[in-house]
Amino acid sequence: MYAKRSRNIFDPKSKEPFQISRSKIELYTNCPRCFYMDVRLGLSRPSTPPYTLNSAVDNLLKNEFDLLRKKGEKHELVEKYAIDAIPFSHPDLPKWRGEVTAYVGALVLDEKSNLMVNGLVDDVWQDSQGNLVMVDYKSTSTSKEISLNDEWKQSYKRQIEVYQWIFHKLGFPVSKTGYFIFANARKNLPKFDGKLEFEMSILPYEGNPDWVELTLLEIRELLNSDAIPAQAPECEYCAYKQKSAQIVKSIKEKL
Ligand code: SF4
C-alpha cells in the first residue's frame, strides 16, 4: 500500500551532508516538482516491479568481466572494438557496485552543496594511461540499429557523466570516454526453445560532467526552499491526476 516515507527526507535545518543518489539527480533533471515531492516531502513515485531480466543480464556480464579482471585480461568484445581498456581491479569495486551491504555505491561529498552523491556503477575499466573508464550495461530488444540518439537515452549519457564526476572527485584520473555495453535480445528467431540470444555491441560516449556541480547547487537551493515547483507541462502523469480529480469532482457534484 502506498504510504508517505518518513526516512531520507531532507531537513532544511540540518547542517549534516544530505545523501542524494544518481537517480535522484536524474529525477530532478526530469521534473523538479517530482524530485521535491520525493526528497523534501517523502512522497516518492509509486514503485514499479523490478526489471529482473535486465538484472540477470547485468549479473552475467559482471561475472564475465570479473573473471578477466582477476587475470588482468581484455574481454574479446572490447578487443573486437579495439578499445584500449581492461577491467579495473580495486578493493572498493564491490562497494561501488552496491554488492556490500550498507554501501550505496561510490560515494563522495560535494562541499559546495553539502550533498553526498552516490552512484552504483556496473563496471569500471582502466586504459593504458591509467585513466578510469566508466561502463554501463544496457539490455534491450530491438530490430533498430543501437544508438544513443533517442531523446530518452539522454539519461544514459547523464548517468555516465555523474559517474565520471564522482570518480574524478574521489581523486581518480578519469577518461572522458565512457562505454555502454548493449545486450540486444533477438526477437525474430523462428523458435524460442527457452533461450534468449543476444547480439552484443559497445557504444562509446564522450562525456562532459561540467553540469553536475551546478545542478547540485540548484538542488540544494530547491531543497532549502518551501515553494513547490511547477509540474512539467508535458508529463502525462500529472495531467492524468488533474483530469481524474476534475472528473471525480464533477460526478460527485451531480450526486
Ligand atoms: S509533472 Fe510528472 S514528473 Fe512532475 S510531479 Fe507531476 S507526475 Fe511527477
PDB file of C-alpha atoms and ligand atoms in Angstrom:
ATOM      1  CA  MET A   1       0.000   0.000   0.000  1.00  0.00           C
ATOM      2  CA  TYR A   2       1.247   3.486  -0.773  1.00  0.00           C
ATOM      3  CA  ALA A   3       2.497   5.459   2.247  1.00  0.00           C
ATOM      4  CA  LYS A   4       4.380   8.690   2.770  1.00  0.00           C
ATOM      5  CA  ARG A   5       8.036   7.982   3.582  1.00  0.00           C
ATOM      6  CA  SER A   6       9.329   9.074   6.979  1.00  0.00           C
ATOM      7  CA  ARG A   7      13.072   8.476   6.366  1.00  0.00           C
ATOM      8  CA  ASN A   8      15.606  10.011   3.972  1.00  0.00           C
ATOM      9  CA  ILE A   9      13.716  13.269   3.826  1.00  0.00           C
ATOM     10  CA  PHE A  10      15.705  16.489   3.516  1.00  0.00           C
ATOM     11  CA  ASP A  11      15.614  18.704   6.605  1.00  0.00           C
ATOM     12  CA  PRO A  12      16.463  22.337   5.779  1.00  0.00           C
ATOM     13  CA  LYS A  13      17.524  22.936   9.416  1.00  0.00           C
ATOM     14  CA  SER A  14      20.132  20.141   9.394  1.00  0.00           C
ATOM     15  CA  LYS A  15      23.785  21.041   8.887  1.00  0.00           C
ATOM     16  CA  GLU A  16      24.711  17.404   8.088  1.00  0.00           C
ATOM     17  CA  PRO A  17      25.520  16.478   4.469  1.00  0.00           C
ATOM     18  CA  PHE A  18      22.431  15.073   2.784  1.00  0.00           C
ATOM     19  CA  GLN A  19      22.832  11.981   0.640  1.00  0.00           C
ATOM     20  CA  ILE A  20      21.495  12.068  -2.865  1.00  0.00           C
ATOM     21  CA  SER A  21      21.720   9.308  -5.451  1.00  0.00           C
ATOM     22  CA  ARG A  22      22.497   9.481  -9.139  1.00  0.00           C
ATOM     23  CA  SER A  23      18.906   8.508  -9.888  1.00  0.00           C
ATOM     24  CA  LYS A  24      17.545  11.357  -7.724  1.00  0.00           C
ATOM     25  CA  ILE A  25      19.721  13.797  -9.696  1.00  0.00           C
ATOM     26  CA  GLU A  26      18.110  12.330 -12.813  1.00  0.00           C
ATOM     27  CA  LEU A  27      14.665  12.768 -11.255  1.00  0.00           C
ATOM     28  CA  TYR A  28      15.458  16.429 -10.577  1.00  0.00           C
ATOM     29  CA  THR A  29      16.614  16.875 -14.176  1.00  0.00           C
ATOM     30  CA  ASN A  30      13.356  15.379 -15.461  1.00  0.00           C
ATOM     31  CA  CYS A  31      10.981  17.170 -13.105  1.00  0.00           C
ATOM     32  CA  PRO A  32      11.995  19.369 -10.119  1.00  0.00           C
ATOM     33  CA  ARG A  33       8.467  19.003  -8.735  1.00  0.00           C
ATOM     34  CA  CYS A  34       8.549  15.202  -8.626  1.00  0.00           C
ATOM     35  CA  PHE A  35      12.013  15.434  -7.048  1.00  0.00           C
ATOM     36  CA  TYR A  36      10.782  17.896  -4.403  1.00  0.00           C
ATOM     37  CA  MET A  37       7.716  15.784  -3.583  1.00  0.00           C
ATOM     38  CA  ASP A  38      10.019  12.809  -3.077  1.00  0.00           C
ATOM     39  CA  VAL A  39      13.111  14.185  -1.342  1.00  0.00           C
ATOM     40  CA  ARG A  40      11.623  17.086   0.603  1.00  0.00           C
ATOM     41  CA  LEU A  41       8.105  15.772   1.313  1.00  0.00           C
ATOM     42  CA  GLY A  42       8.636  11.999   1.358  1.00  0.00           C
ATOM     43  CA  LEU A  43       6.117  11.363  -1.413  1.00  0.00           C
ATOM     44  CA  SER A  44       8.023   9.173  -3.844  1.00  0.00           C
ATOM     45  CA  ARG A  45       6.569   7.907  -7.100  1.00  0.00           C
ATOM     46  CA  PRO A  46       4.694   4.594  -6.777  1.00  0.00           C
ATOM     47  CA  SER A  47       7.123   1.697  -7.141  1.00  0.00           C
ATOM     48  CA  THR A  48       7.265  -0.437 -10.275  1.00  0.00           C
ATOM     49  CA  PRO A  49       8.132  -4.159 -10.495  1.00  0.00           C
ATOM     50  CA  PRO A  50      11.901  -4.789 -10.684  1.00  0.00           C
ATOM     51  CA  TYR A  51      13.489  -5.324 -14.106  1.00  0.00           C
ATOM     52  CA  THR A  52      14.601  -8.852 -13.315  1.00  0.00           C
ATOM     53  CA  LEU A  53      15.637  -9.812 -16.868  1.00  0.00           C
ATOM     54  CA  ASN A  54      17.856  -6.738 -17.105  1.00  0.00           C
ATOM     55  CA  SER A  55      19.368  -7.550 -13.697  1.00  0.00           C
ATOM     56  CA  ALA A  56      20.094 -11.104 -14.847  1.00  0.00           C
ATOM     57  CA  VAL A  57      21.985  -9.782 -17.886  1.00  0.00           C
ATOM     58  CA  ASP A  58      23.871  -7.287 -15.683  1.00  0.00           C
ATOM     59  CA  ASN A  59      24.937 -10.078 -13.320  1.00  0.00           C
ATOM     60  CA  LEU A  60      26.073 -12.346 -16.127  1.00  0.00           C
ATOM     61  CA  LEU A  61      28.126  -9.561 -17.669  1.00  0.00           C
ATOM     62  CA  LYS A  62      29.625  -8.651 -14.291  1.00  0.00           C
ATOM     63  CA  ASN A  63      30.631 -12.288 -13.742  1.00  0.00           C
ATOM     64  CA  GLU A  64      32.172 -12.479 -17.197  1.00  0.00           C
ATOM     65  CA  PHE A  65      34.202  -9.298 -16.731  1.00  0.00           C
ATOM     66  CA  ASP A  66      35.199 -10.302 -13.186  1.00  0.00           C
ATOM     67  CA  LEU A  67      36.868 -13.469 -14.499  1.00  0.00           C
ATOM     68  CA  LEU A  68      39.012 -11.319 -16.787  1.00  0.00           C
ATOM     69  CA  ARG A  69      39.614  -8.771 -14.027  1.00  0.00           C
ATOM     70  CA  LYS A  70      41.323 -11.453 -11.969  1.00  0.00           C
ATOM     71  CA  LYS A  71      43.609 -12.308 -14.896  1.00  0.00           C
ATOM     72  CA  GLY A  72      44.128  -8.675 -15.979  1.00  0.00           C
ATOM     73  CA  GLU A  73      42.908  -9.554 -19.475  1.00  0.00           C
ATOM     74  CA  LYS A  74      40.841  -7.764 -22.076  1.00  0.00           C
ATOM     75  CA  HIS A  75      37.342  -9.007 -22.981  1.00  0.00           C
ATOM     76  CA  GLU A  76      37.030 -10.292 -26.560  1.00  0.00           C
ATOM     77  CA  LEU A  77      34.248  -7.767 -27.283  1.00  0.00           C
ATOM     78  CA  VAL A  78      36.496  -4.953 -26.076  1.00  0.00           C
ATOM     79  CA  GLU A  79      39.220  -6.401 -28.297  1.00  0.00           C
ATOM     80  CA  LYS A  80      36.826  -6.505 -31.262  1.00  0.00           C
ATOM     81  CA  TYR A  81      36.037  -2.791 -30.835  1.00  0.00           C
ATOM     82  CA  ALA A  82      39.775  -2.002 -30.464  1.00  0.00           C
ATOM     83  CA  ILE A  83      39.181  -0.314 -27.103  1.00  0.00           C
ATOM     84  CA  ASP A  84      42.243   0.399 -25.008  1.00  0.00           C
ATOM     85  CA  ALA A  85      40.958  -0.840 -21.613  1.00  0.00           C
ATOM     86  CA  ILE A  86      40.930  -3.783 -19.255  1.00  0.00           C
ATOM     87  CA  PRO A  87      38.640  -4.361 -16.243  1.00  0.00           C
ATOM     88  CA  PHE A  88      39.887  -2.254 -13.314  1.00  0.00           C
ATOM     89  CA  SER A  89      40.805  -4.066 -10.084  1.00  0.00           C
ATOM     90  CA  HIS A  90      40.233  -2.197  -6.840  1.00  0.00           C
ATOM     91  CA  PRO A  91      39.273  -3.399  -3.339  1.00  0.00           C
ATOM     92  CA  ASP A  92      36.340  -0.944  -3.296  1.00  0.00           C
ATOM     93  CA  LEU A  93      34.754  -2.220  -6.510  1.00  0.00           C
ATOM     94  CA  PRO A  94      32.170  -4.370  -4.646  1.00  0.00           C
ATOM     95  CA  LYS A  95      31.154  -1.244  -2.666  1.00  0.00           C
ATOM     96  CA  TRP A  96      30.949   0.873  -5.829  1.00  0.00           C
ATOM     97  CA  ARG A  97      28.639  -1.743  -7.284  1.00  0.00           C
ATOM     98  CA  GLY A  98      26.496  -1.948  -4.142  1.00  0.00           C
ATOM     99  CA  GLU A  99      27.407  -5.597  -3.619  1.00  0.00           C
ATOM    100  CA  VAL A 100      28.405  -4.977   0.009  1.00  0.00           C
ATOM    101  CA  THR A 101      25.561  -4.458   2.473  1.00  0.00           C
ATOM    102  CA  ALA A 102      25.348  -0.918   3.844  1.00  0.00           C
ATOM    103  CA  TYR A 103      27.222   0.524   0.860  1.00  0.00           C
ATOM    104  CA  VAL A 104      25.255   2.519  -1.637  1.00  0.00           C
ATOM    105  CA  GLY A 105      27.794   2.640  -4.408  1.00  0.00           C
ATOM    106  CA  ALA A 106      30.612   5.101  -4.975  1.00  0.00           C
ATOM    107  CA  LEU A 107      30.049   7.965  -2.534  1.00  0.00           C
ATOM    108  CA  VAL A 108      31.579  11.427  -2.409  1.00  0.00           C
ATOM    109  CA  LEU A 109      30.865  14.741  -0.687  1.00  0.00           C
ATOM    110  CA  ASP A 110      30.270  17.849  -2.760  1.00  0.00           C
ATOM    111  CA  GLU A 111      31.404  20.524  -0.308  1.00  0.00           C
ATOM    112  CA  LYS A 112      29.734  23.449  -2.101  1.00  0.00           C
ATOM    113  CA  SER A 113      26.234  21.977  -1.959  1.00  0.00           C
ATOM    114  CA  ASN A 114      26.891  19.852   1.174  1.00  0.00           C
ATOM    115  CA  LEU A 115      25.362  16.898  -0.675  1.00  0.00           C
ATOM    116  CA  MET A 116      26.814  13.379  -0.533  1.00  0.00           C
ATOM    117  CA  VAL A 117      26.433  11.955  -4.013  1.00  0.00           C
ATOM    118  CA  ASN A 118      26.293   8.223  -4.620  1.00  0.00           C
ATOM    119  CA  GLY A 119      26.158   6.172  -7.790  1.00  0.00           C
ATOM    120  CA  LEU A 120      26.032   2.416  -8.392  1.00  0.00           C
ATOM    121  CA  VAL A 121      28.334   1.547 -11.256  1.00  0.00           C
ATOM    122  CA  ASP A 122      28.067  -1.567 -13.401  1.00  0.00           C
ATOM    123  CA  ASP A 123      31.762  -1.670 -14.188  1.00  0.00           C
ATOM    124  CA  VAL A 124      34.970   0.339 -14.218  1.00  0.00           C
ATOM    125  CA  TRP A 125      37.751  -0.260 -16.711  1.00  0.00           C
ATOM    126  CA  GLN A 126      41.208   1.262 -16.917  1.00  0.00           C
ATOM    127  CA  ASP A 127      43.003   2.445 -20.047  1.00  0.00           C
ATOM    128  CA  SER A 128      46.735   2.088 -20.675  1.00  0.00           C
ATOM    129  CA  GLN A 129      47.293   5.693 -19.429  1.00  0.00           C
ATOM    130  CA  GLY A 130      45.846   4.743 -16.029  1.00  0.00           C
ATOM    131  CA  ASN A 131      42.552   6.614 -16.519  1.00  0.00           C
ATOM    132  CA  LEU A 132      39.382   5.028 -15.205  1.00  0.00           C
ATOM    133  CA  VAL A 133      36.705   4.315 -17.786  1.00  0.00           C
ATOM    134  CA  MET A 134      33.044   4.327 -16.748  1.00  0.00           C
ATOM    135  CA  VAL A 135      30.985   1.469 -18.141  1.00  0.00           C
ATOM    136  CA  ASP A 136      27.270   0.763 -18.045  1.00  0.00           C
ATOM    137  CA  TYR A 137      25.468  -2.369 -19.224  1.00  0.00           C
ATOM    138  CA  LYS A 138      22.157  -1.996 -21.045  1.00  0.00           C
ATOM    139  CA  SER A 139      19.699  -4.693 -22.082  1.00  0.00           C
ATOM    140  CA  THR A 140      17.215  -4.163 -24.850  1.00  0.00           C
ATOM    141  CA  SER A 141      15.328  -5.929 -27.613  1.00  0.00           C
ATOM    142  CA  THR A 142      15.083  -4.028 -30.855  1.00  0.00           C
ATOM    143  CA  SER A 143      15.480  -4.608 -34.554  1.00  0.00           C
ATOM    144  CA  LYS A 144      16.616  -0.989 -34.968  1.00  0.00           C
ATOM    145  CA  GLU A 145      20.263  -0.059 -35.007  1.00  0.00           C
ATOM    146  CA  ILE A 146      21.516   0.545 -31.474  1.00  0.00           C
ATOM    147  CA  SER A 147      22.359   4.196 -30.927  1.00  0.00           C
ATOM    148  CA  LEU A 148      22.352   6.855 -28.222  1.00  0.00           C
ATOM    149  CA  ASN A 149      20.262   9.262 -30.276  1.00  0.00           C
ATOM    150  CA  ASP A 150      16.769   8.708 -28.849  1.00  0.00           C
ATOM    151  CA  GLU A 151      15.561  11.508 -26.587  1.00  0.00           C
ATOM    152  CA  TRP A 152      15.124   9.194 -23.592  1.00  0.00           C
ATOM    153  CA  LYS A 153      18.689   7.932 -23.946  1.00  0.00           C
ATOM    154  CA  GLN A 154      19.986  11.359 -22.906  1.00  0.00           C
ATOM    155  CA  SER A 155      19.536  10.000 -19.367  1.00  0.00           C
ATOM    156  CA  TYR A 156      22.091   7.268 -20.198  1.00  0.00           C
ATOM    157  CA  LYS A 157      24.596   9.965 -21.078  1.00  0.00           C
ATOM    158  CA  ARG A 158      23.924  11.869 -17.850  1.00  0.00           C
ATOM    159  CA  GLN A 159      24.377   8.599 -15.957  1.00  0.00           C
ATOM    160  CA  ILE A 160      27.914   8.128 -17.299  1.00  0.00           C
ATOM    161  CA  GLU A 161      28.687  11.815 -16.640  1.00  0.00           C
ATOM    162  CA  VAL A 162      27.621  11.591 -12.981  1.00  0.00           C
ATOM    163  CA  TYR A 163      29.872   8.537 -12.559  1.00  0.00           C
ATOM    164  CA  GLN A 164      32.734  10.415 -14.224  1.00  0.00           C
ATOM    165  CA  TRP A 165      32.165  13.339 -11.858  1.00  0.00           C
ATOM    166  CA  ILE A 166      32.060  11.076  -8.762  1.00  0.00           C
ATOM    167  CA  PHE A 167      35.252   9.200  -9.614  1.00  0.00           C
ATOM    168  CA  HIS A 168      37.094  12.389 -10.524  1.00  0.00           C
ATOM    169  CA  LYS A 169      36.014  13.837  -7.168  1.00  0.00           C
ATOM    170  CA  LEU A 170      37.227  10.659  -5.446  1.00  0.00           C
ATOM    171  CA  GLY A 171      40.688  11.526  -6.791  1.00  0.00           C
ATOM    172  CA  PHE A 172      40.980   9.140  -9.753  1.00  0.00           C
ATOM    173  CA  PRO A 173      42.085  10.187 -13.230  1.00  0.00           C
ATOM    174  CA  VAL A 174      39.005   9.614 -15.394  1.00  0.00           C
ATOM    175  CA  SER A 175      38.766   9.154 -19.139  1.00  0.00           C
ATOM    176  CA  LYS A 176      36.298  11.410 -20.991  1.00  0.00           C
ATOM    177  CA  THR A 177      35.165   8.371 -22.925  1.00  0.00           C
ATOM    178  CA  GLY A 178      32.730   6.029 -21.249  1.00  0.00           C
ATOM    179  CA  TYR A 179      31.132   2.934 -22.786  1.00  0.00           C
ATOM    180  CA  PHE A 180      27.743   1.291 -22.956  1.00  0.00           C
ATOM    181  CA  ILE A 181      27.653  -2.437 -23.487  1.00  0.00           C
ATOM    182  CA  PHE A 182      24.346  -3.277 -25.145  1.00  0.00           C
ATOM    183  CA  ALA A 183      22.872  -6.778 -24.958  1.00  0.00           C
ATOM    184  CA  ASN A 184      20.170  -6.842 -27.633  1.00  0.00           C
ATOM    185  CA  ALA A 185      17.836  -9.850 -27.373  1.00  0.00           C
ATOM    186  CA  ARG A 186      16.947 -11.166 -30.845  1.00  0.00           C
ATOM    187  CA  LYS A 187      13.196 -11.423 -31.315  1.00  0.00           C
ATOM    188  CA  ASN A 188      12.943 -12.616 -34.909  1.00  0.00           C
ATOM    189  CA  LEU A 189      14.122 -16.206 -34.376  1.00  0.00           C
ATOM    190  CA  PRO A 190      11.820 -18.979 -35.651  1.00  0.00           C
ATOM    191  CA  LYS A 191      11.866 -20.846 -32.318  1.00  0.00           C
ATOM    192  CA  PHE A 192      12.196 -19.814 -28.673  1.00  0.00           C
ATOM    193  CA  ASP A 193      13.346 -23.130 -27.113  1.00  0.00           C
ATOM    194  CA  GLY A 194      13.509 -21.413 -23.731  1.00  0.00           C
ATOM    195  CA  LYS A 195      16.622 -19.464 -24.745  1.00  0.00           C
ATOM    196  CA  LEU A 196      17.317 -15.808 -25.403  1.00  0.00           C
ATOM    197  CA  GLU A 197      20.034 -14.930 -27.887  1.00  0.00           C
ATOM    198  CA  PHE A 198      21.774 -11.607 -27.562  1.00  0.00           C
ATOM    199  CA  GLU A 199      23.728  -9.511 -30.009  1.00  0.00           C
ATOM    200  CA  MET A 200      26.418  -7.698 -28.082  1.00  0.00           C
ATOM    201  CA  SER A 201      27.734  -4.274 -29.014  1.00  0.00           C
ATOM    202  CA  ILE A 202      29.658  -1.423 -27.413  1.00  0.00           C
ATOM    203  CA  LEU A 203      28.895   2.251 -27.918  1.00  0.00           C
ATOM    204  CA  PRO A 204      31.380   4.907 -26.792  1.00  0.00           C
ATOM    205  CA  TYR A 205      30.241   8.169 -25.266  1.00  0.00           C
ATOM    206  CA  GLU A 206      32.356  11.278 -24.791  1.00  0.00           C
ATOM    207  CA  GLY A 207      31.080  12.696 -21.502  1.00  0.00           C
ATOM    208  CA  ASN A 208      31.223  16.205 -20.112  1.00  0.00           C
ATOM    209  CA  PRO A 209      30.304  16.220 -16.423  1.00  0.00           C
ATOM    210  CA  ASP A 210      30.646  20.018 -16.027  1.00  0.00           C
ATOM    211  CA  TRP A 211      26.891  20.372 -15.417  1.00  0.00           C
ATOM    212  CA  VAL A 212      26.881  18.176 -12.300  1.00  0.00           C
ATOM    213  CA  GLU A 213      28.236  20.699  -9.778  1.00  0.00           C
ATOM    214  CA  LEU A 214      25.882  23.433 -10.929  1.00  0.00           C
ATOM    215  CA  THR A 215      22.942  21.054 -10.780  1.00  0.00           C
ATOM    216  CA  LEU A 216      23.856  20.054  -7.216  1.00  0.00           C
ATOM    217  CA  LEU A 217      23.796  23.732  -6.214  1.00  0.00           C
ATOM    218  CA  GLU A 218      20.377  24.127  -7.849  1.00  0.00           C
ATOM    219  CA  ILE A 219      19.173  21.041  -6.000  1.00  0.00           C
ATOM    220  CA  ARG A 220      20.405  22.416  -2.678  1.00  0.00           C
ATOM    221  CA  GLU A 221      18.634  25.712  -3.366  1.00  0.00           C
ATOM    222  CA  LEU A 222      15.410  23.939  -4.231  1.00  0.00           C
ATOM    223  CA  LEU A 223      15.578  21.712  -1.137  1.00  0.00           C
ATOM    224  CA  ASN A 224      16.096  24.765   1.090  1.00  0.00           C
ATOM    225  CA  SER A 225      13.034  26.420  -0.397  1.00  0.00           C
ATOM    226  CA  ASP A 226       9.438  25.996   0.814  1.00  0.00           C
ATOM    227  CA  ALA A 227       7.993  26.630  -2.644  1.00  0.00           C
ATOM    228  CA  ILE A 228       6.864  23.540  -4.556  1.00  0.00           C
ATOM    229  CA  PRO A 229       7.995  23.776  -8.214  1.00  0.00           C
ATOM    230  CA  ALA A 230       5.523  23.692 -11.091  1.00  0.00           C
ATOM    231  CA  GLN A 231       4.758  20.415 -12.804  1.00  0.00           C
ATOM    232  CA  ALA A 232       6.394  19.513 -16.094  1.00  0.00           C
ATOM    233  CA  PRO A 233       3.788  20.539 -18.731  1.00  0.00           C
ATOM    234  CA  GLU A 234       4.453  17.558 -20.982  1.00  0.00           C
ATOM    235  CA  CYS A 235       4.119  14.967 -18.199  1.00  0.00           C
ATOM    236  CA  GLU A 236       1.129  12.671 -18.710  1.00  0.00           C
ATOM    237  CA  TYR A 237       1.005  11.514 -15.068  1.00  0.00           C
ATOM    238  CA  CYS A 238       0.212  14.902 -13.552  1.00  0.00           C
ATOM    239  CA  ALA A 239      -2.217  15.635 -16.402  1.00  0.00           C
ATOM    240  CA  TYR A 240      -3.884  12.280 -15.625  1.00  0.00           C
ATOM    241  CA  LYS A 241      -4.082  13.113 -11.896  1.00  0.00           C
ATOM    242  CA  GLN A 242      -5.638  16.508 -12.603  1.00  0.00           C
ATOM    243  CA  LYS A 243      -8.088  15.182 -15.172  1.00  0.00           C
ATOM    244  CA  SER A 244      -9.211  12.308 -12.958  1.00  0.00           C
ATOM    245  CA  ALA A 245      -9.643  14.668  -9.962  1.00  0.00           C
ATOM    246  CA  GLN A 246     -11.769  17.011 -12.127  1.00  0.00           C
ATOM    247  CA  ILE A 247     -13.968  14.179 -13.393  1.00  0.00           C
ATOM    248  CA  VAL A 248     -14.444  12.651  -9.921  1.00  0.00           C
ATOM    249  CA  LYS A 249     -15.356  16.116  -8.577  1.00  0.00           C
ATOM    250  CA  SER A 250     -17.919  16.732 -11.324  1.00  0.00           C
ATOM    251  CA  ILE A 251     -19.507  13.289 -10.761  1.00  0.00           C
ATOM    252  CA  LYS A 252     -19.742  13.915  -7.001  1.00  0.00           C
ATOM    253  CA  GLU A 253     -21.374  17.306  -7.603  1.00  0.00           C
ATOM    254  CA  LYS A 254     -24.108  15.653  -9.669  1.00  0.00           C
ATOM    255  CA  LEU A 255     -24.932  13.070  -6.975  1.00  0.00           C
TER     256      LEU A 255
HETATM  257  S1  SF4 B   1       4.718  16.536 -13.779  1.00  0.00           S
HETATM  258 FE1  SF4 B   1       5.107  14.299 -13.818  1.00  0.00          FE
HETATM  259  S2  SF4 B   1       7.141  14.112 -13.164  1.00  0.00           S
HETATM  260 FE2  SF4 B   1       6.423  16.144 -12.498  1.00  0.00          FE
HETATM  261  S3  SF4 B   1       5.441  15.970 -10.480  1.00  0.00           S
HETATM  262 FE3  SF4 B   1       3.889  15.557 -11.945  1.00  0.00          FE
HETATM  263  S4  SF4 B   1       3.944  13.321 -12.138  1.00  0.00           S
HETATM  264 FE4  SF4 B   1       5.891  13.916 -11.305  1.00  0.00          FE
END
